[in-house]
Tab-separated table of C-alpha atoms in Angstrom:
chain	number	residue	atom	x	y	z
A	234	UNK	CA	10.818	13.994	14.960
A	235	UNK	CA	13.310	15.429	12.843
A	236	UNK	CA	17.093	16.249	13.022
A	237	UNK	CA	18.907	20.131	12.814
A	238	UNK	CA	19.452	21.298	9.427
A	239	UNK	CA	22.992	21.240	11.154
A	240	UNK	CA	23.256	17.990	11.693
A	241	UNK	CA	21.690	16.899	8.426
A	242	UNK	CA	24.835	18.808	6.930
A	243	UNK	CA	27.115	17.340	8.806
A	244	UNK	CA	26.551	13.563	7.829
A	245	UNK	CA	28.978	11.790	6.011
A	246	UNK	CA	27.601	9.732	3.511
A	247	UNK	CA	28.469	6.516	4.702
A	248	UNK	CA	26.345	6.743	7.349
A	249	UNK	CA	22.956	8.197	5.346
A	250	UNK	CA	23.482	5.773	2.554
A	251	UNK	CA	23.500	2.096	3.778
A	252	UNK	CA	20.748	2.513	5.748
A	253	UNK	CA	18.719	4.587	3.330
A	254	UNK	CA	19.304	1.819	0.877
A	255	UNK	CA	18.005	-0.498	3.373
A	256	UNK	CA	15.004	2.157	4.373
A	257	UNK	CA	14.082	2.810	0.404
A	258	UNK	CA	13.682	-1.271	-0.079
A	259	UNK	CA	12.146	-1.651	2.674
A	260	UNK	CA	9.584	1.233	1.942
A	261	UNK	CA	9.178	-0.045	-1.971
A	262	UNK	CA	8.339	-3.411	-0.941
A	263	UNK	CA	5.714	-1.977	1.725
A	264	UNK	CA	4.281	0.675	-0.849
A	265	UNK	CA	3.432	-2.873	-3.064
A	266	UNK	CA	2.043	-4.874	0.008
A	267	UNK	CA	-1.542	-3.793	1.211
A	268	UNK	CA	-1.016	-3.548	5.215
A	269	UNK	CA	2.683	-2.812	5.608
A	270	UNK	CA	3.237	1.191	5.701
A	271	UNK	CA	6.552	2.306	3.923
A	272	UNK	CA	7.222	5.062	6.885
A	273	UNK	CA	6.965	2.077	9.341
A	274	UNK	CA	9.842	0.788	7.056
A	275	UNK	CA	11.817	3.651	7.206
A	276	UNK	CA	11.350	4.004	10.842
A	277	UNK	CA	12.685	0.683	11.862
A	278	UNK	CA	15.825	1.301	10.459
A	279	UNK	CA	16.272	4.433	11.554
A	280	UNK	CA	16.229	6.770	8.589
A	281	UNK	CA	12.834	7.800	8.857
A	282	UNK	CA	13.501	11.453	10.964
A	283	UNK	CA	16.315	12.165	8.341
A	284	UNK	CA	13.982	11.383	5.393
A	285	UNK	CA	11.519	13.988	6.857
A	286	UNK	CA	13.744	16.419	7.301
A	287	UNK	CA	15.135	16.027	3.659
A	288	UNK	CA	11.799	15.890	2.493
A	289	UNK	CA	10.715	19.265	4.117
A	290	UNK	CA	13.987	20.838	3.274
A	291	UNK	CA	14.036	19.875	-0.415
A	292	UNK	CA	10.051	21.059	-0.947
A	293	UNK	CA	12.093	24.532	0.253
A	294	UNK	CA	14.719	23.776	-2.182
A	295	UNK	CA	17.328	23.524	0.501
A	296	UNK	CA	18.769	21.177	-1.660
A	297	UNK	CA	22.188	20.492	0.782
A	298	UNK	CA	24.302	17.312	-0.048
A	299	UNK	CA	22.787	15.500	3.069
A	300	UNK	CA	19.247	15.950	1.628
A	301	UNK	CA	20.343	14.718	-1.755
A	302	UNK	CA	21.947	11.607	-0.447
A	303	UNK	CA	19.184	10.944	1.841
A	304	UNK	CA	16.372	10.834	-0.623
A	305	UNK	CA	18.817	9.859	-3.446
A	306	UNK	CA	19.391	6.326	-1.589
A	307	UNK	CA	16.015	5.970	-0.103
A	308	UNK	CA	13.768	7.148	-3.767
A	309	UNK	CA	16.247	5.012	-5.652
A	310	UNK	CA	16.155	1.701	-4.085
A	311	UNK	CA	12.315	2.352	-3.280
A	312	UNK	CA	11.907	2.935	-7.174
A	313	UNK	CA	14.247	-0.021	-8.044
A	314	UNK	CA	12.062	-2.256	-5.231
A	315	UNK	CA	8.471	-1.474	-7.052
A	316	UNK	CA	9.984	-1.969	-10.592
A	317	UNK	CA	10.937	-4.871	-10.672
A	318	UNK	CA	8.962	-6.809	-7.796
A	319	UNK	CA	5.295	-5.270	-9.217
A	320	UNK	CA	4.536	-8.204	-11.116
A	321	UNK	CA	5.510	-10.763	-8.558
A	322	UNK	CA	3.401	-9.071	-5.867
A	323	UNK	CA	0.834	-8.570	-7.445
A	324	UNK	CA	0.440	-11.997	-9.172
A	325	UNK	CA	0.729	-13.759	-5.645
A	326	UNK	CA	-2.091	-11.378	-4.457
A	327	UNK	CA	-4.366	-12.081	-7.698
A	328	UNK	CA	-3.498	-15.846	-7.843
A	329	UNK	CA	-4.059	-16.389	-3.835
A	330	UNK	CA	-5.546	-13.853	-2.355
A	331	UNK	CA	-6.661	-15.426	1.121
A	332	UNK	CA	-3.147	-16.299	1.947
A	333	UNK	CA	-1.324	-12.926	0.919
A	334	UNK	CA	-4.378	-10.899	3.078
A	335	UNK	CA	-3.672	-13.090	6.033
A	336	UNK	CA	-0.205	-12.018	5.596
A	337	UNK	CA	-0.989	-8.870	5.418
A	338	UNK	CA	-2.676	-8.625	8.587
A	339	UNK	CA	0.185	-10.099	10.596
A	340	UNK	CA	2.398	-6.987	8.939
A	341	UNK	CA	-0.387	-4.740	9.359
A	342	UNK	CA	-0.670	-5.505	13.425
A	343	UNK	CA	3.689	-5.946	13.485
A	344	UNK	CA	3.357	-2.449	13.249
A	345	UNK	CA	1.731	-0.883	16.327
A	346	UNK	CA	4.482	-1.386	18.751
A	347	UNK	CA	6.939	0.590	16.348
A	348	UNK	CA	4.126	3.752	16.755
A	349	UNK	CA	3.105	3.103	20.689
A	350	UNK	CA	6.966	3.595	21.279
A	351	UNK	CA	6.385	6.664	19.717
A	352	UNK	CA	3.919	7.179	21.745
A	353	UNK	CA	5.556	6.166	24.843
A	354	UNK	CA	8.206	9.316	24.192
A	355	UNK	CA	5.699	12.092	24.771
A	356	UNK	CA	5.935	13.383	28.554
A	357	UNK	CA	2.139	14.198	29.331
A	358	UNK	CA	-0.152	14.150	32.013
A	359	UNK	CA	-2.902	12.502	30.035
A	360	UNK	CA	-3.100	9.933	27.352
A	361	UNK	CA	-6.748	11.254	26.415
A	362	UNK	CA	-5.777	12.662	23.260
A	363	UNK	CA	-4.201	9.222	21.797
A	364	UNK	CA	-7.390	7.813	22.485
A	365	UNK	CA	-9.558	9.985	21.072
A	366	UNK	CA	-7.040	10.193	17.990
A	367	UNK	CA	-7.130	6.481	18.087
A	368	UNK	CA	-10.928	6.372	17.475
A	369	UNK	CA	-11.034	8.692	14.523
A	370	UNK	CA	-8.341	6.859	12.716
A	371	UNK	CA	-10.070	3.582	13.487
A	372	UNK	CA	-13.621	4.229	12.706
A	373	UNK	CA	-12.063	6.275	9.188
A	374	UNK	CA	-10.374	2.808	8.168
A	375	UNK	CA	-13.704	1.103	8.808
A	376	UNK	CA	-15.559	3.693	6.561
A	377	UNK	CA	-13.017	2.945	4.102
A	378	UNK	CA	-13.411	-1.078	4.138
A	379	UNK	CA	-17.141	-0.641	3.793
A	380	UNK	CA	-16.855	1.560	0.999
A	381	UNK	CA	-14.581	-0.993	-0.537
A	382	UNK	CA	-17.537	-3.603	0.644
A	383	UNK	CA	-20.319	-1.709	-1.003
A	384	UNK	CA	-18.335	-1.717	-4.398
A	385	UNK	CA	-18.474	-5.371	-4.404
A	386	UNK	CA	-15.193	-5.992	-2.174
A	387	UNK	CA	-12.811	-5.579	-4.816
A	388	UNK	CA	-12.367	-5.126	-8.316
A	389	UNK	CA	-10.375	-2.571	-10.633
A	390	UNK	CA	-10.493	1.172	-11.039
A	391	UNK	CA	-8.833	2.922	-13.491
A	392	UNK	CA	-8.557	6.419	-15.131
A	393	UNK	CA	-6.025	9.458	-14.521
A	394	UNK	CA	-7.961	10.815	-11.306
A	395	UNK	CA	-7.967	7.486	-9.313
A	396	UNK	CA	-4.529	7.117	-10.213
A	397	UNK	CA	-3.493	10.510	-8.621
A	398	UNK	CA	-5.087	9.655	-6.011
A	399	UNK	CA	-2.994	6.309	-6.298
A	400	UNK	CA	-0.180	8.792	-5.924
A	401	UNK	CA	-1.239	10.309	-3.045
A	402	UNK	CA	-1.825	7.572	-0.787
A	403	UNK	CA	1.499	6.197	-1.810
A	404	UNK	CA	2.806	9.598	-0.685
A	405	UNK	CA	0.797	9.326	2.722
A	406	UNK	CA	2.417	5.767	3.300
A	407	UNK	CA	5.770	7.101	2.941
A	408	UNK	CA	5.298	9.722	5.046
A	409	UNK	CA	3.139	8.665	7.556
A	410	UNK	CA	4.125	5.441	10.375
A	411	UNK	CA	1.253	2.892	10.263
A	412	UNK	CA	-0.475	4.175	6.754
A	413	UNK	CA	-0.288	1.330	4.067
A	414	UNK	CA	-0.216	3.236	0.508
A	415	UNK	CA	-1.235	-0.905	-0.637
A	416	UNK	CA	-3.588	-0.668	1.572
A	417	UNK	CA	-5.916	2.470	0.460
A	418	UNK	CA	-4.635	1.589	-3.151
A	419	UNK	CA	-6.493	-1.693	-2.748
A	420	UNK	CA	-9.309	0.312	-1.365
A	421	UNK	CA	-9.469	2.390	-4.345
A	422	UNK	CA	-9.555	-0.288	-6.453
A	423	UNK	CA	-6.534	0.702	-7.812
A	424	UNK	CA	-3.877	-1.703	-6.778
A	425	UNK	CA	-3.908	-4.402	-9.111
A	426	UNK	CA	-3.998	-1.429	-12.344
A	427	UNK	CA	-1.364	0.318	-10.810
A	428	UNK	CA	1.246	-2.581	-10.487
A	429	UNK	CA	-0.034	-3.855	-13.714
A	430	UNK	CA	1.026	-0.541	-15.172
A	431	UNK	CA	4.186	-0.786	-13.516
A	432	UNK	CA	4.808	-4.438	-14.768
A	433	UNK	CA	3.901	-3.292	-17.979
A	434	UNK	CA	6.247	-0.494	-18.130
A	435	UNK	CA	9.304	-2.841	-17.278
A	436	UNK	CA	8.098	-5.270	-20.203
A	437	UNK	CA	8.001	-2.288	-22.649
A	438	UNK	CA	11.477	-0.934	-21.321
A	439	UNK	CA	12.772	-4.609	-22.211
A	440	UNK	CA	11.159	-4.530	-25.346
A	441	UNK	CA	12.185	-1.244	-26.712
A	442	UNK	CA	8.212	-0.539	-27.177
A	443	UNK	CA	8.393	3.004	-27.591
A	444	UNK	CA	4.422	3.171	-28.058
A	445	UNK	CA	3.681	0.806	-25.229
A	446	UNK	CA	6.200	3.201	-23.126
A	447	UNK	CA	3.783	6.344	-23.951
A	448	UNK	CA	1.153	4.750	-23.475
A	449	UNK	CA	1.634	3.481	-19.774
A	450	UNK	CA	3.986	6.624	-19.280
A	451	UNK	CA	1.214	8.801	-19.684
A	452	UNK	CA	-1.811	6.870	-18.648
A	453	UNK	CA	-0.510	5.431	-15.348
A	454	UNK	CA	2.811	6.697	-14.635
A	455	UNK	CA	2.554	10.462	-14.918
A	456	UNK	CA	-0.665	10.617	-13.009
A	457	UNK	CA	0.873	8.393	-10.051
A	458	UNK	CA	3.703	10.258	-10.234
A	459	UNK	CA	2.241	13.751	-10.015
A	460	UNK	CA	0.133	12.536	-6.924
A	461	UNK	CA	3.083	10.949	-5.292
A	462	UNK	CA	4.449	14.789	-5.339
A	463	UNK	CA	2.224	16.463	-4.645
A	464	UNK	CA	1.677	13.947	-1.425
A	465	UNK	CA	4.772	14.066	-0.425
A	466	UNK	CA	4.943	17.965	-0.394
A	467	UNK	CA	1.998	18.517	1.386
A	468	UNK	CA	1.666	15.563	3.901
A	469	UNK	CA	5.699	16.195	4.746
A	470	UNK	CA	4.348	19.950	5.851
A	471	UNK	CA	1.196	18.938	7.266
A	472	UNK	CA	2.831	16.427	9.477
A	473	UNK	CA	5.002	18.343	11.002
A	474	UNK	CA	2.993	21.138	11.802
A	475	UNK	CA	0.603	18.715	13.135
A	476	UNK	CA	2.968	16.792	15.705
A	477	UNK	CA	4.485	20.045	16.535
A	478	UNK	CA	0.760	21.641	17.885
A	479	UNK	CA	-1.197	18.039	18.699
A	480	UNK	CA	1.900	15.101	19.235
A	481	UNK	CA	-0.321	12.645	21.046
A	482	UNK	CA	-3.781	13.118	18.954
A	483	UNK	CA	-1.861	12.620	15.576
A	484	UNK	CA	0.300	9.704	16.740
A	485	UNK	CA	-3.536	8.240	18.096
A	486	UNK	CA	-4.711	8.749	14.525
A	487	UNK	CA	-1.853	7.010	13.034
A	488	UNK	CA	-2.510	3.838	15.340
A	489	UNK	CA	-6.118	3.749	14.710
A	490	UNK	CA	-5.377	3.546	10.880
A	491	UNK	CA	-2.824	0.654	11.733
A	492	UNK	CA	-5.174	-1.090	13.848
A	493	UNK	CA	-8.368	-0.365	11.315
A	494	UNK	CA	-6.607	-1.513	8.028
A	495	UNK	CA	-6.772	-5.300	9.558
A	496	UNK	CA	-10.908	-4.545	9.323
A	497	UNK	CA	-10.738	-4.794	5.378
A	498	UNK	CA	-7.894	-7.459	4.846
A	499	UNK	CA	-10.399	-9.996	6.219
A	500	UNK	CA	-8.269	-12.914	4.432
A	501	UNK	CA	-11.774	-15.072	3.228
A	502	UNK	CA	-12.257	-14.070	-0.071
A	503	UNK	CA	-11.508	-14.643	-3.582
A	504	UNK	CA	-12.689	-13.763	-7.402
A	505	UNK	CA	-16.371	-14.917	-7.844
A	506	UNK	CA	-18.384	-15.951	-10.825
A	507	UNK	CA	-20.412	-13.253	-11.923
A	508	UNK	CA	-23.853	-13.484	-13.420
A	509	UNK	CA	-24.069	-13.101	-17.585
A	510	UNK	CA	-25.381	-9.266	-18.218
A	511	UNK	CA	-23.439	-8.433	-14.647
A	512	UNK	CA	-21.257	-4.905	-15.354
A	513	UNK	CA	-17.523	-4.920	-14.645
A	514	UNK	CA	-16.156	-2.057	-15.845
A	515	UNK	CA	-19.282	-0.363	-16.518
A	516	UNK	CA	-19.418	-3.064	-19.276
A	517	UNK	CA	-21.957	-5.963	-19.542
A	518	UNK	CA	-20.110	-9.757	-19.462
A	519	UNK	CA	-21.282	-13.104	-20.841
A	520	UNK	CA	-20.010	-16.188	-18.787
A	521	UNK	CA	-18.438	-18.985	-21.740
A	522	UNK	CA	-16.778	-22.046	-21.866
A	523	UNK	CA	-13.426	-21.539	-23.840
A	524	UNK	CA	-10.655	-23.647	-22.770
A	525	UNK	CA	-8.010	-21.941	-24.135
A	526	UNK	CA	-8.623	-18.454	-23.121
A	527	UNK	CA	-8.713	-19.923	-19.742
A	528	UNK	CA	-5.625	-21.501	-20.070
A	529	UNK	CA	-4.693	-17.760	-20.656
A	530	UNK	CA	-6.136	-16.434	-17.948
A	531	UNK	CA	-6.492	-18.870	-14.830
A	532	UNK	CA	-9.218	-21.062	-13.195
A	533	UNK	CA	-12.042	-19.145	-11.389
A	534	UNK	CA	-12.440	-20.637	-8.056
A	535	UNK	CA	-15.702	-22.853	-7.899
A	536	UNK	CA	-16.486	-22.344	-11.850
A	537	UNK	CA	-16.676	-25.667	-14.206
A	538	UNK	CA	-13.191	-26.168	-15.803
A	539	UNK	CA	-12.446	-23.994	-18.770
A	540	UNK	CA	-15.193	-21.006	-17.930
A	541	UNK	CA	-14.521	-17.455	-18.745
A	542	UNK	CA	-16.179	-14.656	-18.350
A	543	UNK	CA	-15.686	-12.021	-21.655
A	544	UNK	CA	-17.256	-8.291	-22.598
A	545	UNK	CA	-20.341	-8.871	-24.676
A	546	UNK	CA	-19.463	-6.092	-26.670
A	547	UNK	CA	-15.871	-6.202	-27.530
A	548	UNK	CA	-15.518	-10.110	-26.650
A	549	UNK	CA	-12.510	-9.421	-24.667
A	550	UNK	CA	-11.875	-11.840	-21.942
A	551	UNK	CA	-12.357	-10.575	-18.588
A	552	UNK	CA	-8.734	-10.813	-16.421
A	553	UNK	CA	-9.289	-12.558	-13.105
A	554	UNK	CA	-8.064	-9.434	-11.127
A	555	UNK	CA	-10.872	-7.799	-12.629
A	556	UNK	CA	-13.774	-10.020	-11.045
A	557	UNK	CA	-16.022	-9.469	-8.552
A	558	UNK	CA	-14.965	-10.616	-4.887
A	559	UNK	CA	-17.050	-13.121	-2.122
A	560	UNK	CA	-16.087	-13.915	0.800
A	561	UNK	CA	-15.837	-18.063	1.174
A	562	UNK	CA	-16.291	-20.329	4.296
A	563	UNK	CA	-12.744	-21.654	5.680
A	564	UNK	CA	-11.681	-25.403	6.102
A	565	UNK	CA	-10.266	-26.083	9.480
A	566	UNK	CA	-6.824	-25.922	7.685
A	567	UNK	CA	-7.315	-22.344	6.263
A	568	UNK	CA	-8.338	-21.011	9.748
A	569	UNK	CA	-4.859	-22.864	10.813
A	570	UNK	CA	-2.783	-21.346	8.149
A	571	UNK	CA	-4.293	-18.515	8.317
A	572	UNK	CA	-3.526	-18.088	12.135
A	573	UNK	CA	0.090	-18.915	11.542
A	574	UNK	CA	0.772	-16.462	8.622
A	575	UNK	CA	-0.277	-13.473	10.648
A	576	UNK	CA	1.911	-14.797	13.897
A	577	UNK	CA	4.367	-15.146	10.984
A	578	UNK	CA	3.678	-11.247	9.616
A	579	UNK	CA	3.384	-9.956	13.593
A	580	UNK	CA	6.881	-11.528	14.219
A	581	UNK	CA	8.951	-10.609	10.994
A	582	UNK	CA	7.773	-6.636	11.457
A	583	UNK	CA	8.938	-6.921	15.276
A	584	UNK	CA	11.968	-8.463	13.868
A	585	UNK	CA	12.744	-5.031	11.294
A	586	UNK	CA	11.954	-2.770	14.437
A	587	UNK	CA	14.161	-4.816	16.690
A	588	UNK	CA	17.133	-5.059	14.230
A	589	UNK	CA	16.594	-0.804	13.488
């Protein structure tokens, strides 16, 4: 799985550099899409043993110029990626959900041929332990989706320990083939205030808002950013120690979590109407007819035109990403499109492993 220290040394930078540009766009896009895994990213175009290796070398501070150029080029373009496409993700998942998660999927399931080849490399006498590694991952991913279920199927989280642990599944998707870091942040219920952070920082940056810059600085970005260390340090380690004693269970796990992330990107759902008195946020909400606050904030699917829904307390209006999800019925259409998005997903993740 990972090169010589040796060989790392030797590389010229014209040959780590374009295609850990490529990898680290890749892998920022995939770290904002729930389903796509950023180390399926960097393994398609063949960066992804070199990035290990820097990874594990640099946590040693073996700091060589290969291992600077190699996470230089792939951190730089993935930061650069999540910057400035956070907003644009995550408005298309807010604004139409059904279509993005069928998306999704098709990514999601793109993805297991790039880890069965891996799988297909091991020289063993018994496929057993995939298998059984298989299961586990599987039936973990399915634990997760009805946890997400049981907390209403969606809805926002924030707060500085669900954002380190933000950080850490971001870490986990870079690291590990098949993991989605949107994925378990979506879980979490921590997607949608993460990229809003992130989309928030950019506006301050443009701004010159010093305060605003603090503000999201220390009360999203530092506590994502410490988790996304501390992931990376200790996954990087734990990976490799784990493929070098049990290769075929741990490359199982890894496709069971590929394979059981599709269980809670069922595409059917969308923001709800929630009751008057109903908590979001731990806070009670009133449902009101103001026009122009909806104007603001966008129609709820199936409420009368010009509904909100507001904090009795403060009177703030309640964001749509914040709502309550249900899962809907499908036209025949929906089904259709549905069905043709994740052919479309399937086929353009083939495509990046084919073209790596």
């Amino acid at each position: 799985m990972s090169e010589s220290p040796g060989a790392a040394e030797g590389s010229s930078a014209a040959e780590i550099v374009p295609r850990g540009l490529l990898g680290g766009v890749l892998m920022g896009l995939a770290n904002l899409v729930p389903g796509i895994s950023g180390g399926t990213m960097l393994l398609a175009v063949g960066i992804y043993p070199r990035f290990i290796e820097a990874v594990a070398r640099a946590t040693t501070l073996k700091l060589d110029r290969s291992t600077l150029l190699t996470l230089g080029s792939v951190g730089g373009a993935a930061a650069a990626a999540i910057v400035l496409l956070a907003g644009p993700v995550k408005g298309l998942v807010v604004d139409h959900r059904w279509i993005m998660y069928a998306l999704f999927i098709g990514l999601t399931l793109g993805g297991v041929p790039v880890v069965w080849g891996l799988v297909k490399l091991v020289e063993a006498p018994s496929r057993a332990p995939v298998w059984a590694g298989a299961l586990v991952g599987f039936l973990l991913m399915a634990a997760l989706a009805w946890v997400q279920l049981q907390g209403g199927g969606g809805g926002s989280r924030e707060g500085w320990a669900i954002f380190f642990v933000g950080g850490l599944a971001g870490a986990a998707a870079m690291i590990l083939p098949g993991v989605s870091g949107g994925y378990l942040l979506l879980v979490l219920g921590a997607y949608v205030p993460i990229l809003g952070g992130i989309e928030a920082l950019k506006e301050a940056l443009s701004a010159g808002d010093v305060g605003g810059l603090v503000a999201v600085g220390t009360g999203v970005v530092l506590p994502v950013g410490l988790g996304v260390v501390a992931g990376i340090a200790g996954v990087s380690h734990a990976l490799r120690w784990l493929f070098d004693r049990y290769q075929l269970a741990t490359l199982g796990v890894l496709l069971g979590l590929l394979v059981g992330a599709v269980v809670g990107l069922w595409p059917f759902q969308q923001a709800r109407l929630p009751e008057s008195g109903e908590a979001i946020k731990a806070q009670a909400v009133e449902v009101v007819v103001d026009a122009e606050a909806a104007s603001r904030v966008g129609a709820i699917p199936g409420a009368p035109t010009g509904t909100v829904v507001r904090f009795v307390e403060s009177g703030e209006v309640v964001e749509i990403e914040d709502l309550p999800i249900a899962f809907f019925t499908p036209t025949g259409g929906q089904i259709g499109l549905a069905f043709g998005l994740i052919l479309a997903g399937v086929l353009a993740t083939a495509l990046i492993g084919r073209v790596g």
